[in-house]
mmCIF file of C-alpha atoms in Angstrom:
data_model
loop_
_atom_site.group_PDB
_atom_site.id
_atom_site.type_symbol
_atom_site.label_atom_id
_atom_site.label_comp_id
_atom_site.label_asym_id
_atom_site.label_seq_id
_atom_site.Cartn_x
_atom_site.Cartn_y
_atom_site.Cartn_z
ATOM 1 C CA UNK A 1 99.982 118.605 101.936
ATOM 2 C CA UNK A 2 99.266 118.121 98.590
ATOM 3 C CA UNK A 3 98.360 114.828 96.414
ATOM 4 C CA UNK A 4 100.926 112.774 95.045
ATOM 5 C CA UNK A 5 100.154 111.600 91.247
ATOM 6 C CA UNK A 6 99.307 108.053 90.341
ATOM 7 C CA UNK A 7 100.991 104.633 89.241
ATOM 8 C CA UNK A 8 100.514 101.130 88.856
ATOM 9 C CA UNK A 9 101.955 97.628 90.384
ATOM 10 C CA UNK A 10 104.065 94.665 89.584
ATOM 11 C CA UNK A 11 105.626 91.313 90.196
ATOM 12 C CA UNK A 12 106.767 90.430 93.563
ATOM 13 C CA UNK A 13 107.369 86.897 95.494
ATOM 14 C CA UNK A 14 105.347 85.556 98.248
ATOM 15 C CA UNK A 15 105.573 87.743 101.442
ATOM 16 C CA UNK A 16 104.282 84.778 103.468
ATOM 17 C CA UNK A 17 104.544 87.477 106.799
ATOM 18 C CA UNK A 18 103.231 85.941 109.567
ATOM 19 C CA UNK A 19 100.811 87.999 111.379
ATOM 20 C CA UNK A 20 98.407 90.383 110.016
ATOM 21 C CA UNK A 21 98.578 94.240 110.917
ATOM 22 C CA UNK A 22 101.609 93.929 113.495
ATOM 23 C CA UNK A 23 103.325 91.217 111.568
ATOM 24 C CA UNK A 24 105.759 91.694 108.424
ATOM 25 C CA UNK A 25 108.308 89.122 107.718
ATOM 26 C CA UNK A 26 111.019 89.614 105.634
ATOM 27 C CA UNK A 27 109.419 87.979 102.158
ATOM 28 C CA UNK A 28 110.520 85.989 99.371
ATOM 29 C CA UNK A 29 111.426 87.134 96.116
ATOM 30 C CA UNK A 30 114.490 88.128 94.026
ATOM 31 C CA UNK A 31 117.676 88.774 95.100
ATOM 32 C CA UNK A 32 120.168 91.464 93.749
ATOM 33 C CA UNK A 33 120.642 89.656 90.583
ATOM 34 C CA UNK A 34 120.817 91.080 86.944
ATOM 35 C CA UNK A 35 122.756 94.205 87.743
ATOM 36 C CA UNK A 36 120.541 94.977 90.447
ATOM 37 C CA UNK A 37 121.637 96.212 93.895
ATOM 38 C CA UNK A 38 118.385 95.774 95.675
ATOM 39 C CA UNK A 39 116.201 93.024 96.260
ATOM 40 C CA UNK A 40 112.618 92.594 94.750
ATOM 41 C CA UNK A 41 109.363 91.002 94.962
ATOM 42 C CA UNK A 42 108.107 89.444 92.180
ATOM 43 C CA UNK A 43 104.318 88.959 91.345
ATOM 44 C CA UNK A 44 101.994 87.548 92.084
ATOM 45 C CA UNK A 45 102.178 87.521 95.998
ATOM 46 C CA UNK A 46 100.848 88.319 98.923
ATOM 47 C CA UNK A 47 101.620 90.852 101.805
ATOM 48 C CA UNK A 48 100.942 91.909 105.097
ATOM 49 C CA UNK A 49 101.080 95.348 106.980
ATOM 50 C CA UNK A 50 103.788 96.039 109.572
ATOM 51 C CA UNK A 51 102.740 98.771 112.051
ATOM 52 C CA UNK A 52 105.398 97.922 114.899
ATOM 53 C CA UNK A 53 108.738 98.700 112.694
ATOM 54 C CA UNK A 54 111.203 101.357 113.616
ATOM 55 C CA UNK A 55 114.333 102.538 111.835
ATOM 56 C CA UNK A 56 117.665 103.603 113.499
ATOM 57 C CA UNK A 57 119.013 106.896 112.354
ATOM 58 C CA UNK A 58 122.607 107.457 111.950
ATOM 59 C CA UNK A 59 122.872 109.350 115.604
ATOM 60 C CA UNK A 60 121.502 106.436 117.370
ATOM 61 C CA UNK A 61 117.785 107.295 117.545
ATOM 62 C CA UNK A 62 115.059 104.604 116.751
ATOM 63 C CA UNK A 63 111.826 106.191 114.709
ATOM 64 C CA UNK A 64 108.792 104.060 114.948
ATOM 65 C CA UNK A 65 107.472 103.163 111.297
ATOM 66 C CA UNK A 66 104.926 101.514 109.274
ATOM 67 C CA UNK A 67 105.526 99.316 106.257
ATOM 68 C CA UNK A 68 104.568 96.894 103.586
ATOM 69 C CA UNK A 69 105.981 93.245 104.283
ATOM 70 C CA UNK A 70 109.706 93.036 105.014
ATOM 71 C CA UNK A 71 110.884 96.682 103.927
ATOM 72 C CA UNK A 72 113.146 97.884 101.471
ATOM 73 C CA UNK A 73 116.120 95.404 100.715
ATOM 74 C CA UNK A 74 114.824 93.311 103.486
ATOM 75 C CA UNK A 75 116.964 95.264 105.893
ATOM 76 C CA UNK A 76 115.095 98.327 106.665
ATOM 77 C CA UNK A 77 111.413 99.494 107.439
ATOM 78 C CA UNK A 78 111.413 102.546 104.841
ATOM 79 C CA UNK A 79 110.489 102.492 102.260
ATOM 80 C CA UNK A 80 108.807 99.223 101.680
ATOM 81 C CA UNK A 81 109.904 96.583 98.942
ATOM 82 C CA UNK A 82 110.699 97.156 95.375
ATOM 83 C CA UNK A 83 108.078 95.390 93.163
ATOM 84 C CA UNK A 84 108.497 93.871 89.882
ATOM 85 C CA UNK A 85 106.566 92.498 86.699
ATOM 86 C CA UNK A 86 107.249 92.588 82.929
ATOM 87 C CA UNK A 87 105.307 94.760 80.589
ATOM 88 C CA UNK A 88 102.129 92.907 79.586
ATOM 89 C CA UNK A 89 101.487 90.610 82.525
ATOM 90 C CA UNK A 90 98.216 90.542 84.833
ATOM 91 C CA UNK A 91 99.699 91.595 88.004
ATOM 92 C CA UNK A 92 97.825 90.461 91.044
ATOM 93 C CA UNK A 93 99.081 91.500 94.219
ATOM 94 C CA UNK A 94 97.149 90.602 97.831
ATOM 95 C CA UNK A 95 97.450 92.950 100.694
ATOM 96 C CA UNK A 96 96.725 91.305 103.824
ATOM 97 C CA UNK A 97 95.392 94.146 106.782
ATOM 98 C CA UNK A 98 93.129 94.028 109.923
ATOM 99 C CA UNK A 99 93.946 97.530 110.189
ATOM 100 C CA UNK A 100 92.804 99.934 107.727
ATOM 101 C CA UNK A 101 94.883 100.271 104.487
ATOM 102 C CA UNK A 102 95.394 100.107 100.810
ATOM 103 C CA UNK A 103 97.478 99.783 97.937
ATOM 104 C CA UNK A 104 97.558 102.767 95.246
ATOM 105 C CA UNK A 105 99.642 102.657 92.015
ATOM 106 C CA UNK A 106 100.815 105.898 91.348
ATOM 107 C CA UNK A 107 101.530 106.410 87.962
ATOM 108 C CA UNK A 108 99.848 103.101 86.525
ATOM 109 C CA UNK A 109 97.094 103.000 84.900
ATOM 110 C CA UNK A 110 94.716 100.858 86.756
ATOM 111 C CA UNK A 111 90.986 101.087 86.867
ATOM 112 C CA UNK A 112 89.311 102.352 89.558
ATOM 113 C CA UNK A 113 88.374 99.228 91.527
ATOM 114 C CA UNK A 114 92.027 98.869 91.964
ATOM 115 C CA UNK A 115 93.124 102.202 92.441
ATOM 116 C CA UNK A 116 93.528 101.516 96.437
ATOM 117 C CA UNK A 117 91.756 105.362 96.884
ATOM 118 C CA UNK A 118 89.311 104.489 99.530
ATOM 119 C CA UNK A 119 86.824 107.316 98.519
ATOM 120 C CA UNK A 120 86.342 105.966 95.433
ATOM 121 C CA UNK A 121 87.168 102.154 95.899
ATOM 122 C CA UNK A 122 87.621 100.668 99.343
ATOM 123 C CA UNK A 123 90.266 100.248 101.996
ATOM 124 C CA UNK A 124 91.477 96.772 103.057
ATOM 125 C CA UNK A 125 90.601 96.173 107.163
ATOM 126 C CA UNK A 126 89.097 98.205 109.511
ATOM 127 C CA UNK A 127 85.250 98.641 110.356
ATOM 128 C CA UNK A 128 82.838 96.938 107.173
ATOM 129 C CA UNK A 129 86.256 96.179 104.855
ATOM 130 C CA UNK A 130 87.632 92.811 103.895
ATOM 131 C CA UNK A 131 90.788 91.689 105.573
ATOM 132 C CA UNK A 132 92.201 91.051 101.815
ATOM 133 C CA UNK A 133 92.291 92.072 98.977
ATOM 134 C CA UNK A 134 94.002 90.814 95.576
ATOM 135 C CA UNK A 135 94.683 93.599 93.555
ATOM 136 C CA UNK A 136 94.509 93.124 89.642
ATOM 137 C CA UNK A 137 95.405 94.831 86.657
ATOM 138 C CA UNK A 138 97.802 94.930 83.508
ATOM 139 C CA UNK A 139 101.172 96.459 83.348
ATOM 140 C CA UNK A 140 101.122 98.012 79.994
ATOM 141 C CA UNK A 141 104.807 100.226 80.511
ATOM 142 C CA UNK A 142 108.458 99.508 81.057
ATOM 143 C CA UNK A 143 109.312 101.991 83.795
ATOM 144 C CA UNK A 144 109.867 103.398 87.357
ATOM 145 C CA UNK A 145 106.460 103.883 89.422
ATOM 146 C CA UNK A 146 105.572 104.246 93.047
ATOM 147 C CA UNK A 147 102.751 102.419 95.640
ATOM 148 C CA UNK A 148 101.504 103.763 98.565
ATOM 149 C CA UNK A 149 98.827 103.109 101.173
ATOM 150 C CA UNK A 150 96.275 106.182 100.347
ATOM 151 C CA UNK A 151 94.562 105.699 103.621
ATOM 152 C CA UNK A 152 95.097 108.842 105.636
ATOM 153 C CA UNK A 153 97.876 109.397 102.766
ATOM 154 C CA UNK A 154 99.759 112.113 104.531
ATOM 155 C CA UNK A 155 100.217 110.183 107.720
ATOM 156 C CA UNK A 156 100.542 106.631 106.321
ATOM 157 C CA UNK A 157 102.824 107.986 103.715
ATOM 158 C CA UNK A 158 105.155 109.499 106.036
ATOM 159 C CA UNK A 159 105.429 106.501 108.217
ATOM 160 C CA UNK A 160 106.825 104.585 105.360
ATOM 161 C CA UNK A 161 104.066 102.874 103.418
ATOM 162 C CA UNK A 162 105.633 103.589 100.218
ATOM 163 C CA UNK A 163 107.750 101.734 97.849
ATOM 164 C CA UNK A 164 109.269 101.358 94.060
ATOM 165 C CA UNK A 165 107.449 99.603 91.214
ATOM 166 C CA UNK A 166 109.681 98.655 88.125
ATOM 167 C CA UNK A 167 108.244 97.140 85.096
ATOM 168 C CA UNK A 168 110.489 95.428 83.126
ATOM 169 C CA UNK A 169 110.538 94.774 79.304
ATOM 170 C CA UNK A 170 108.253 91.880 77.960
ATOM 171 C CA UNK A 171 111.283 89.875 77.733
ATOM 172 C CA UNK A 172 112.036 90.126 81.426
ATOM 173 C CA UNK A 173 115.409 91.789 80.628
ATOM 174 C CA UNK A 174 117.456 93.596 83.440
ATOM 175 C CA UNK A 175 119.826 95.257 81.227
ATOM 176 C CA UNK A 176 117.757 97.694 79.242
ATOM 177 C CA UNK A 177 115.308 100.181 80.020
ATOM 178 C CA UNK A 178 112.587 99.347 77.541
ATOM 179 C CA UNK A 179 112.272 96.992 74.302
ATOM 180 C CA UNK A 180 114.770 98.402 72.075
ATOM 181 C CA UNK A 181 115.399 101.015 74.752
ATOM 182 C CA UNK A 182 118.981 102.131 76.500
ATOM 183 C CA UNK A 183 121.211 99.744 77.967
ATOM 184 C CA UNK A 184 122.747 99.482 81.366
ATOM 185 C CA UNK A 185 125.691 97.415 83.543
ATOM 186 C CA UNK A 186 124.298 98.369 86.963
ATOM 187 C CA UNK A 187 120.802 99.536 88.551
ATOM 188 C CA UNK A 188 120.049 101.311 91.805
ATOM 189 C CA UNK A 189 117.320 103.018 93.142
ATOM 190 C CA UNK A 190 117.291 106.596 94.868
ATOM 191 C CA UNK A 191 113.864 106.733 96.999
ATOM 192 C CA UNK A 192 113.780 110.447 98.404
ATOM 193 C CA UNK A 193 113.091 110.102 101.918
ATOM 194 C CA UNK A 194 112.291 112.479 105.019
ATOM 195 C CA UNK A 195 111.280 112.551 108.696
ATOM 196 C CA UNK A 196 109.466 115.030 110.575
ATOM 197 C CA UNK A 197 109.692 112.920 114.148
ATOM 198 C CA UNK A 198 106.732 114.733 115.571
ATOM 199 C CA UNK A 199 104.458 113.046 112.998
ATOM 200 C CA UNK A 200 105.802 109.537 114.596
ATOM 201 C CA UNK A 201 105.347 110.212 118.032
ATOM 202 C CA UNK A 202 101.834 108.872 119.940
ATOM 203 C CA UNK A 203 100.132 105.741 120.201
ATOM 204 C CA UNK A 204 101.122 103.063 117.664
ATOM 205 C CA UNK A 205 103.657 105.014 116.055
ATOM 206 C CA UNK A 206 101.495 108.550 115.911
ATOM 207 C CA UNK A 207 97.938 107.046 114.834
ATOM 208 C CA UNK A 208 96.806 110.652 115.472
ATOM 209 C CA UNK A 209 96.726 113.785 113.810
ATOM 210 C CA UNK A 210 95.730 117.050 114.831
ATOM 211 C CA UNK A 211 97.690 120.431 115.100
ATOM 212 C CA UNK A 212 100.629 118.420 114.923
ATOM 213 C CA UNK A 213 100.205 117.388 110.969
ATOM 214 C CA UNK A 214 99.187 121.014 110.249
ATOM 215 C CA UNK A 215 103.258 121.621 109.281
ATOM 216 C CA UNK A 216 105.595 119.809 108.345
ATOM 217 C CA UNK A 217 109.086 120.214 109.673
ATOM 218 C CA UNK A 218 111.597 117.343 108.575
ATOM 219 C CA UNK A 219 114.659 116.930 110.876
ATOM 220 C CA UNK A 220 116.150 114.254 108.978
ATOM 221 C CA UNK A 221 116.988 113.510 105.237
ATOM 222 C CA UNK A 222 117.944 110.587 103.771
ATOM 223 C CA UNK A 223 118.131 108.272 100.599
ATOM 224 C CA UNK A 224 116.543 105.034 100.635
ATOM 225 C CA UNK A 225 115.749 105.153 104.188
ATOM 226 C CA UNK A 226 119.527 105.867 105.400
ATOM 227 C CA UNK A 227 120.935 109.539 106.798
ATOM 228 C CA UNK A 228 124.047 110.814 107.308
ATOM 229 C CA UNK A 229 127.275 107.764 107.320
ATOM 230 C CA UNK A 230 124.268 105.229 106.997
ATOM 231 C CA UNK A 231 123.566 106.525 103.651
ATOM 232 C CA UNK A 232 127.186 106.942 102.430
ATOM 233 C CA UNK A 233 127.839 103.319 103.050
ATOM 234 C CA UNK A 234 124.843 101.909 102.173
ATOM 235 C CA UNK A 235 125.270 99.209 99.559
ATOM 236 C CA UNK A 236 121.980 99.847 98.127
ATOM 237 C CA UNK A 237 122.703 103.671 97.440
ATOM 238 C CA UNK A 238 126.230 104.494 97.428
ATOM 239 C CA UNK A 239 127.186 103.555 93.999
ATOM 240 C CA UNK A 240 130.425 101.558 92.830
ATOM 241 C CA UNK A 241 131.024 100.355 89.062
ATOM 242 C CA UNK A 242 133.807 100.482 86.666
ATOM 243 C CA UNK A 243 135.159 103.141 84.489
ATOM 244 C CA UNK A 244 133.053 103.469 81.546
ATOM 245 C CA UNK A 245 129.980 101.285 82.792
ATOM 246 C CA UNK A 246 126.802 102.572 82.271
ATOM 247 C CA UNK A 247 124.672 103.268 85.562
ATOM 248 C CA UNK A 248 120.964 103.206 85.827
ATOM 249 C CA UNK A 249 119.254 105.275 88.683
ATOM 250 C CA UNK A 250 115.599 105.370 89.307
ATOM 251 C CA UNK A 251 115.081 108.339 91.348
ATOM 252 C CA UNK A 252 111.599 108.134 93.267
ATOM 253 C CA UNK A 253 110.173 111.431 94.546
ATOM 254 C CA UNK A 254 108.812 109.576 97.720
ATOM 255 C CA UNK A 255 108.931 112.344 100.001
ATOM 256 C CA UNK A 256 106.727 115.499 100.597
ATOM 257 C CA UNK A 257 109.754 117.743 99.486
ATOM 258 C CA UNK A 258 111.367 118.156 96.029
ATOM 259 C CA UNK A 259 114.985 117.299 96.077
ATOM 260 C CA UNK A 260 117.664 118.276 93.520
ATOM 261 C CA UNK A 261 119.472 115.044 92.726
ATOM 262 C CA UNK A 262 123.393 115.527 91.704
ATOM 263 C CA UNK A 263 126.156 113.115 91.236
ATOM 264 C CA UNK A 264 129.160 114.900 92.436
ATOM 265 C CA UNK A 265 129.488 117.119 89.134
ATOM 266 C CA UNK A 266 129.381 114.209 86.874
ATOM 267 C CA UNK A 267 127.067 114.634 83.876
ATOM 268 C CA UNK A 268 124.471 112.088 83.387
ATOM 269 C CA UNK A 269 121.550 111.260 80.719
ATOM 270 C CA UNK A 270 117.954 111.338 81.663
ATOM 271 C CA UNK A 271 116.494 108.861 79.881
ATOM 272 C CA UNK A 272 112.778 108.813 81.336
ATOM 273 C CA UNK A 273 110.212 110.743 83.036
ATOM 274 C CA UNK A 274 107.269 109.475 85.481
ATOM 275 C CA UNK A 275 107.870 105.858 83.603
ATOM 276 C CA UNK A 276 107.618 107.144 80.369
ATOM 277 C CA UNK A 277 110.500 107.453 77.856
ATOM 278 C CA UNK A 278 111.328 111.133 76.913
ATOM 279 C CA UNK A 279 110.705 111.692 73.081
ATOM 280 C CA UNK A 280 114.230 113.458 73.852
ATOM 281 C CA UNK A 281 116.847 112.500 76.378
ATOM 282 C CA UNK A 282 119.233 115.377 77.512
ATOM 283 C CA UNK A 283 122.505 115.602 79.781
ATOM 284 C CA UNK A 284 122.380 117.304 82.794
ATOM 285 C CA UNK A 285 124.451 117.502 86.015
ATOM 286 C CA UNK A 286 121.634 117.807 88.610
ATOM 287 C CA UNK A 287 117.779 117.412 88.124
ATOM 288 C CA UNK A 288 114.853 118.084 90.639
ATOM 289 C CA UNK A 289 112.544 115.336 91.580
ATOM 290 C CA UNK A 290 109.165 116.625 92.744
ATOM 291 C CA UNK A 291 106.917 114.614 95.181
ATOM 292 C CA UNK A 292 105.434 112.138 93.209
ATOM 293 C CA UNK A 293 107.768 112.296 90.399
ATOM 294 C CA UNK A 294 110.448 109.720 89.046
ATOM 295 C CA UNK A 295 113.391 109.887 86.476
ATOM 296 C CA UNK A 296 115.508 107.288 84.877
ATOM 297 C CA UNK A 297 118.853 108.660 84.624
ATOM 298 C CA UNK A 298 122.128 106.817 83.389
ATOM 299 C CA UNK A 299 125.398 107.735 84.381
ATOM 300 C CA UNK A 300 128.432 106.390 82.619
ATOM 301 C CA UNK A 301 131.390 106.286 84.960
ATOM 302 C CA UNK A 302 134.503 108.157 84.492
ATOM 303 C CA UNK A 303 137.948 106.639 83.967
ATOM 304 C CA UNK A 304 138.722 106.991 87.679
ATOM 305 C CA UNK A 305 137.860 108.611 91.210
ATOM 306 C CA UNK A 306 135.643 109.167 94.163
ATOM 307 C CA UNK A 307 132.674 111.267 93.995
ATOM 308 C CA UNK A 308 129.686 112.818 96.378
ATOM 309 C CA UNK A 309 126.161 111.977 95.122
ATOM 310 C CA UNK A 310 123.611 114.064 97.129
ATOM 311 C CA UNK A 311 119.996 115.019 97.368
ATOM 312 C CA UNK A 312 119.239 118.445 98.708
ATOM 313 C CA UNK A 313 115.557 118.945 100.047
ATOM 314 C CA UNK A 314 113.917 121.855 99.250
ATOM 315 C CA UNK A 315 111.182 124.039 101.371
ATOM 316 C CA UNK A 316 108.124 123.757 98.616
ATOM 317 C CA UNK A 317 107.085 127.088 99.582
ATOM 318 C CA UNK A 318 110.207 129.042 99.258
ATOM 319 C CA UNK A 319 112.762 127.092 98.089
ATOM 320 C CA UNK A 320 114.891 127.005 100.935
ATOM 321 C CA UNK A 321 117.292 124.135 101.600
ATOM 322 C CA UNK A 322 116.267 122.272 104.557
ATOM 323 C CA UNK A 323 118.788 119.412 104.571
ATOM 324 C CA UNK A 324 120.465 117.020 102.584
ATOM 325 C CA UNK A 325 122.000 113.620 101.921
ATOM 326 C CA UNK A 326 125.019 112.448 100.524
ATOM 327 C CA UNK A 327 126.691 109.200 99.367
ATOM 328 C CA UNK A 328 129.726 108.086 97.458
ATOM 329 C CA UNK A 329 129.927 107.548 93.606
ATOM 330 C CA UNK A 330 133.490 104.874 93.332
ATOM 331 C CA UNK A 331 134.905 104.088 89.894
ATOM 332 C CA UNK A 332 136.369 100.507 91.096
#
C-alpha cells in the first residue's frame, strides 16, 4: 500500500485490560466532558492488545477486528481509544502484548527508541521481544495526531489497530485548540474508516497475507467505525449543537483511501493541519483528507435546521468515488 505519516502520544488512564493479547478491557480514563462527545484515556497508562474483537455493521454482518484496549468510546473495537495529554508533559504509555505489535506515534516527534517502527526500534511481544514496553516522550505541540501498530502495518492497521491522539494546551483546557488559539463549545472526532472484508478473513481474523493483500477493494465505508444508519445515529459522530455554537471537528485520515469531508454544504473554518496551526485559516465547504493526514475545522452552527455531513471515499489511483458515509448535523 503506502506509508502513513508520523505522530506521537499522550495521556490516557489505566486500561487494566485483563488478558494480554487476547484480553482488552474497557479501560479507565475520562468521560465525554468539557465539550467532548467521546471518552478518552489520559496518560500515564497501560494498554493491552485485543485480537478477538468484532464490529457489527449496519446490515448485521460481523467483521473480525483487532484493537488496543477497549476501543473507541468504550462501545466499539474500531477505531481504538482516544489518548490525551497536555503540551509539555512527559508521556508514558505501556503496551502489553504476547503477540508481535507496536505503537507508532504518527506525527509526534519521538526519538527512534520510542517510534514503534520495528525495523528501526523493536516490536513488543513475539519471539525475542519484550512482552511489555513503556513508550516515553515529550508532547511538544497541542493538536490532533494519530497512532497505529507498525508491525505489518498494511494488515494491522486495516484490522483496527489505530486511533487518535489529542494534545491539549499546557493548561489542559478543553475549549481551546491551542494556547491563545480558537475557542469552541463542542468537540467531535471524525476518523475515516473503511473495511475490505477479505482482509479480515482467515485464522485469528486474518493473520495471513498473500495475494488477498495485493489489492484493496473496500466494501464498507464508515465514520468512527460506524456505517449506514449506525453512523447517522452515533452520538460520537452525529453533530448536535445550538445555533451559533462553535464545533471543533478533528478529522483524522485513518483509512487507506482519501476522503472528501463535507458538512452538508455549510461553510467551516480550517484552522490546523497535521497537528500544527495554519499560518492563515481559511473558509471551505469541503476538505480532502488523505491517509495519515489530520485537519482541525471549526463549524459555526447556523440558526436552525438539519443537514447531512458526509465523507466521500475516493480511489487513490483514479479519483473514482468508491463509497460514502453520512451522518446528521442538527441545530438544537
